[in-house]
């Protein structure tokens, strides 16, 4: 066959294929969007995790607050009466204040690291639970695609409330 015949056959096949596809009904795809920040802030598992973390770290937080108050009192004493204090007493209090500050900084750093690690572990667990809930909603309501975030999404396709309900409820959504 010559080139013109091959081109003509290809063009006829393309026209036939396009007319055949035009006769098939259009498929409607269901798309949903989920706001992960709302899930991590409003869902029941997230709220329970937050309460557990607060309770778990309350004692250490209170201890740090006590150390900070004690350091402030010593600093105020030095500011108020440092000039009239005996040199040895003033140096002893300054040294005590410096040691307290170092100990406070060490404990605060350890507290912050432990708290961040605990929060990250909890958020990972909640994210895994949310993924299961998202899949359940998607299968039940026959979604074709669910995305986690978007620059813009119509409220019609936002299924965050359904996912939060699937997770066992949560805080009331903020007024929009």
mmCIF file of C-alpha atoms in Angstrom:
data_model
loop_
_atom_site.group_PDB
_atom_site.id
_atom_site.type_symbol
_atom_site.label_atom_id
_atom_site.label_comp_id
_atom_site.label_asym_id
_atom_site.label_seq_id
_atom_site.Cartn_x
_atom_site.Cartn_y
_atom_site.Cartn_z
ATOM 1 C CA UNK A 1 0.000 0.000 0.000
ATOM 2 C CA UNK A 2 1.114 3.459 -0.623
ATOM 3 C CA UNK A 3 1.360 6.204 1.939
ATOM 4 C CA UNK A 4 -1.858 7.933 0.886
ATOM 5 C CA UNK A 5 -3.882 4.725 1.297
ATOM 6 C CA UNK A 6 -2.398 4.071 4.739
ATOM 7 C CA UNK A 7 -3.131 7.640 5.843
ATOM 8 C CA UNK A 8 -6.684 7.372 4.523
ATOM 9 C CA UNK A 9 -7.270 4.080 6.384
ATOM 10 C CA UNK A 10 -5.890 5.545 9.599
ATOM 11 C CA UNK A 11 -8.140 8.585 9.275
ATOM 12 C CA UNK A 12 -11.222 6.403 8.666
ATOM 13 C CA UNK A 13 -10.380 4.241 11.699
ATOM 14 C CA UNK A 14 -9.987 7.377 13.861
ATOM 15 C CA UNK A 15 -13.363 8.736 12.705
ATOM 16 C CA UNK A 16 -15.030 5.373 13.328
ATOM 17 C CA UNK A 17 -13.509 5.092 16.796
ATOM 18 C CA UNK A 18 -14.548 8.611 17.770
ATOM 19 C CA UNK A 19 -18.117 8.102 16.579
ATOM 20 C CA UNK A 20 -18.334 4.785 18.453
ATOM 21 C CA UNK A 21 -17.108 6.375 21.680
ATOM 22 C CA UNK A 22 -19.493 9.278 21.228
ATOM 23 C CA UNK A 23 -22.412 6.849 21.241
ATOM 24 C CA UNK A 24 -21.468 5.374 24.640
ATOM 25 C CA UNK A 25 -23.001 7.101 27.667
ATOM 26 C CA UNK A 26 -20.679 9.366 29.635
ATOM 27 C CA UNK A 27 -19.423 7.895 32.896
ATOM 28 C CA UNK A 28 -19.975 10.035 35.984
ATOM 29 C CA UNK A 29 -17.196 9.831 38.545
ATOM 30 C CA UNK A 30 -17.727 10.670 42.193
ATOM 31 C CA UNK A 31 -14.936 12.696 43.733
ATOM 32 C CA UNK A 32 -14.572 13.683 47.358
ATOM 33 C CA UNK A 33 -12.191 15.807 49.365
ATOM 34 C CA UNK A 34 -11.136 15.456 53.011
ATOM 35 C CA UNK A 35 -9.619 18.151 55.224
ATOM 36 C CA UNK A 36 -6.971 16.316 57.292
ATOM 37 C CA UNK A 37 -6.504 19.257 59.676
ATOM 38 C CA UNK A 38 -10.162 19.101 60.702
ATOM 39 C CA UNK A 39 -9.888 15.361 61.274
ATOM 40 C CA UNK A 40 -6.798 15.834 63.461
ATOM 41 C CA UNK A 41 -8.489 18.644 65.427
ATOM 42 C CA UNK A 42 -12.163 17.639 65.615
ATOM 43 C CA UNK A 43 -12.483 13.862 65.457
ATOM 44 C CA UNK A 44 -13.223 11.840 68.578
ATOM 45 C CA UNK A 45 -9.942 9.854 68.409
ATOM 46 C CA UNK A 46 -7.969 13.095 68.105
ATOM 47 C CA UNK A 47 -9.762 14.705 71.044
ATOM 48 C CA UNK A 48 -9.223 11.579 73.178
ATOM 49 C CA UNK A 49 -5.531 11.489 72.246
ATOM 50 C CA UNK A 50 -5.140 15.150 73.182
ATOM 51 C CA UNK A 51 -6.661 14.505 76.612
ATOM 52 C CA UNK A 52 -4.408 11.452 77.151
ATOM 53 C CA UNK A 53 -1.322 13.459 76.210
ATOM 54 C CA UNK A 54 -2.309 16.336 78.508
ATOM 55 C CA UNK A 55 -2.784 13.912 81.410
ATOM 56 C CA UNK A 56 0.443 12.071 80.601
ATOM 57 C CA UNK A 57 2.549 15.252 80.599
ATOM 58 C CA UNK A 58 0.728 17.279 83.290
ATOM 59 C CA UNK A 59 3.078 16.295 86.119
ATOM 60 C CA UNK A 60 6.217 17.214 84.175
ATOM 61 C CA UNK A 61 4.638 20.456 82.985
ATOM 62 C CA UNK A 62 3.741 21.364 86.566
ATOM 63 C CA UNK A 63 7.283 20.577 87.696
ATOM 64 C CA UNK A 64 8.689 22.870 84.999
ATOM 65 C CA UNK A 65 6.310 25.651 86.020
ATOM 66 C CA UNK A 66 7.433 25.260 89.642
ATOM 67 C CA UNK A 67 11.084 25.472 88.632
ATOM 68 C CA UNK A 68 10.402 28.605 86.588
ATOM 69 C CA UNK A 69 8.532 30.240 89.503
ATOM 70 C CA UNK A 70 11.358 29.449 91.911
ATOM 71 C CA UNK A 71 13.926 30.899 89.495
ATOM 72 C CA UNK A 72 11.806 34.054 89.088
ATOM 73 C CA UNK A 73 11.656 34.480 92.882
ATOM 74 C CA UNK A 74 15.418 34.150 93.249
ATOM 75 C CA UNK A 75 15.968 36.543 90.344
ATOM 76 C CA UNK A 76 13.562 39.059 91.923
ATOM 77 C CA UNK A 77 15.412 38.762 95.249
ATOM 78 C CA UNK A 78 18.708 39.428 93.493
ATOM 79 C CA UNK A 79 17.258 42.412 91.652
ATOM 80 C CA UNK A 80 15.690 43.837 94.791
ATOM 81 C CA UNK A 81 18.398 43.244 97.372
ATOM 82 C CA UNK A 82 21.462 42.284 95.376
ATOM 83 C CA UNK A 83 23.239 45.548 96.064
ATOM 84 C CA UNK A 84 22.736 45.315 99.824
ATOM 85 C CA UNK A 85 23.473 41.563 100.084
ATOM 86 C CA UNK A 86 26.787 40.270 101.310
ATOM 87 C CA UNK A 87 29.079 39.469 98.370
ATOM 88 C CA UNK A 88 29.279 35.736 99.233
ATOM 89 C CA UNK A 89 25.487 35.454 99.620
ATOM 90 C CA UNK A 90 24.869 37.254 96.330
ATOM 91 C CA UNK A 91 27.352 35.035 94.448
ATOM 92 C CA UNK A 92 25.827 31.913 95.999
ATOM 93 C CA UNK A 93 22.337 32.959 94.867
ATOM 94 C CA UNK A 94 23.579 33.867 91.378
ATOM 95 C CA UNK A 95 25.278 30.460 91.107
ATOM 96 C CA UNK A 96 22.100 28.761 92.335
ATOM 97 C CA UNK A 97 20.069 30.701 89.783
ATOM 98 C CA UNK A 98 22.461 29.753 86.990
ATOM 99 C CA UNK A 99 22.358 26.054 87.965
ATOM 100 C CA UNK A 100 18.564 26.181 88.172
ATOM 101 C CA UNK A 101 18.405 27.774 84.727
ATOM 102 C CA UNK A 102 20.637 25.070 83.241
ATOM 103 C CA UNK A 103 18.576 22.320 84.855
ATOM 104 C CA UNK A 104 15.354 23.982 83.716
ATOM 105 C CA UNK A 105 16.628 24.264 80.130
ATOM 106 C CA UNK A 106 17.671 20.597 80.132
ATOM 107 C CA UNK A 107 14.319 19.419 81.492
ATOM 108 C CA UNK A 108 12.380 21.742 79.174
ATOM 109 C CA UNK A 109 14.261 20.430 76.134
ATOM 110 C CA UNK A 110 13.607 16.829 77.197
ATOM 111 C CA UNK A 111 9.943 17.640 77.861
ATOM 112 C CA UNK A 112 9.514 19.291 74.445
ATOM 113 C CA UNK A 113 11.175 16.371 72.641
ATOM 114 C CA UNK A 114 9.084 13.770 74.473
ATOM 115 C CA UNK A 115 5.887 15.741 73.901
ATOM 116 C CA UNK A 116 6.610 16.156 70.184
ATOM 117 C CA UNK A 117 7.375 12.452 69.815
ATOM 118 C CA UNK A 118 4.178 11.478 71.651
ATOM 119 C CA UNK A 119 2.068 13.858 69.543
ATOM 120 C CA UNK A 120 3.605 12.558 66.327
ATOM 121 C CA UNK A 121 2.876 8.950 67.318
ATOM 122 C CA UNK A 122 -0.710 9.861 68.178
ATOM 123 C CA UNK A 123 -1.207 11.778 64.925
ATOM 124 C CA UNK A 124 0.123 8.781 62.976
ATOM 125 C CA UNK A 125 -2.359 6.476 64.737
ATOM 126 C CA UNK A 126 -5.226 8.897 64.072
ATOM 127 C CA UNK A 127 -4.194 9.226 60.429
ATOM 128 C CA UNK A 128 -4.282 5.438 60.070
ATOM 129 C CA UNK A 129 -7.754 5.333 61.630
ATOM 130 C CA UNK A 130 -8.859 8.180 59.353
ATOM 131 C CA UNK A 131 -7.597 6.307 56.291
ATOM 132 C CA UNK A 132 -9.761 3.316 57.248
ATOM 133 C CA UNK A 133 -12.747 5.604 57.798
ATOM 134 C CA UNK A 134 -12.165 7.321 54.448
ATOM 135 C CA UNK A 135 -12.070 3.933 52.702
ATOM 136 C CA UNK A 136 -15.270 2.881 54.465
ATOM 137 C CA UNK A 137 -17.100 6.051 53.386
ATOM 138 C CA UNK A 138 -15.707 5.724 49.842
ATOM 139 C CA UNK A 139 -16.878 2.123 49.490
ATOM 140 C CA UNK A 140 -20.255 2.708 51.093
ATOM 141 C CA UNK A 141 -21.032 5.778 48.987
ATOM 142 C CA UNK A 142 -19.273 4.518 45.829
ATOM 143 C CA UNK A 143 -16.658 7.257 45.429
ATOM 144 C CA UNK A 144 -14.139 6.888 42.624
ATOM 145 C CA UNK A 145 -11.558 9.252 44.088
ATOM 146 C CA UNK A 146 -11.005 10.926 47.440
ATOM 147 C CA UNK A 147 -8.245 13.476 47.873
ATOM 148 C CA UNK A 148 -6.761 14.776 51.093
ATOM 149 C CA UNK A 149 -6.219 18.434 50.234
ATOM 150 C CA UNK A 150 -6.881 20.835 47.418
ATOM 151 C CA UNK A 151 -6.276 24.484 46.708
ATOM 152 C CA UNK A 152 -10.007 24.814 46.204
ATOM 153 C CA UNK A 153 -12.868 22.364 46.583
ATOM 154 C CA UNK A 154 -16.575 22.906 46.501
ATOM 155 C CA UNK A 155 -18.333 22.175 49.796
ATOM 156 C CA UNK A 156 -20.503 19.739 47.798
ATOM 157 C CA UNK A 157 -17.604 17.283 47.558
ATOM 158 C CA UNK A 158 -16.171 17.810 51.073
ATOM 159 C CA UNK A 159 -16.774 14.575 52.987
ATOM 160 C CA UNK A 160 -14.799 15.533 56.102
ATOM 161 C CA UNK A 161 -17.933 15.556 58.288
ATOM 162 C CA UNK A 162 -18.802 12.025 57.115
ATOM 163 C CA UNK A 163 -15.291 10.806 57.943
ATOM 164 C CA UNK A 164 -15.423 12.430 61.392
ATOM 165 C CA UNK A 165 -18.788 10.754 61.995
ATOM 166 C CA UNK A 166 -17.318 7.431 60.843
ATOM 167 C CA UNK A 167 -14.543 7.904 63.409
ATOM 168 C CA UNK A 168 -17.108 8.258 66.164
ATOM 169 C CA UNK A 169 -18.055 11.913 66.041
ATOM 170 C CA UNK A 170 -16.124 14.795 67.425
ATOM 171 C CA UNK A 171 -16.274 18.481 68.149
ATOM 172 C CA UNK A 172 -18.881 20.594 66.450
ATOM 173 C CA UNK A 173 -17.515 22.201 63.284
ATOM 174 C CA UNK A 174 -16.710 25.896 63.516
ATOM 175 C CA UNK A 175 -19.144 28.306 61.882
ATOM 176 C CA UNK A 176 -18.126 29.189 58.355
#
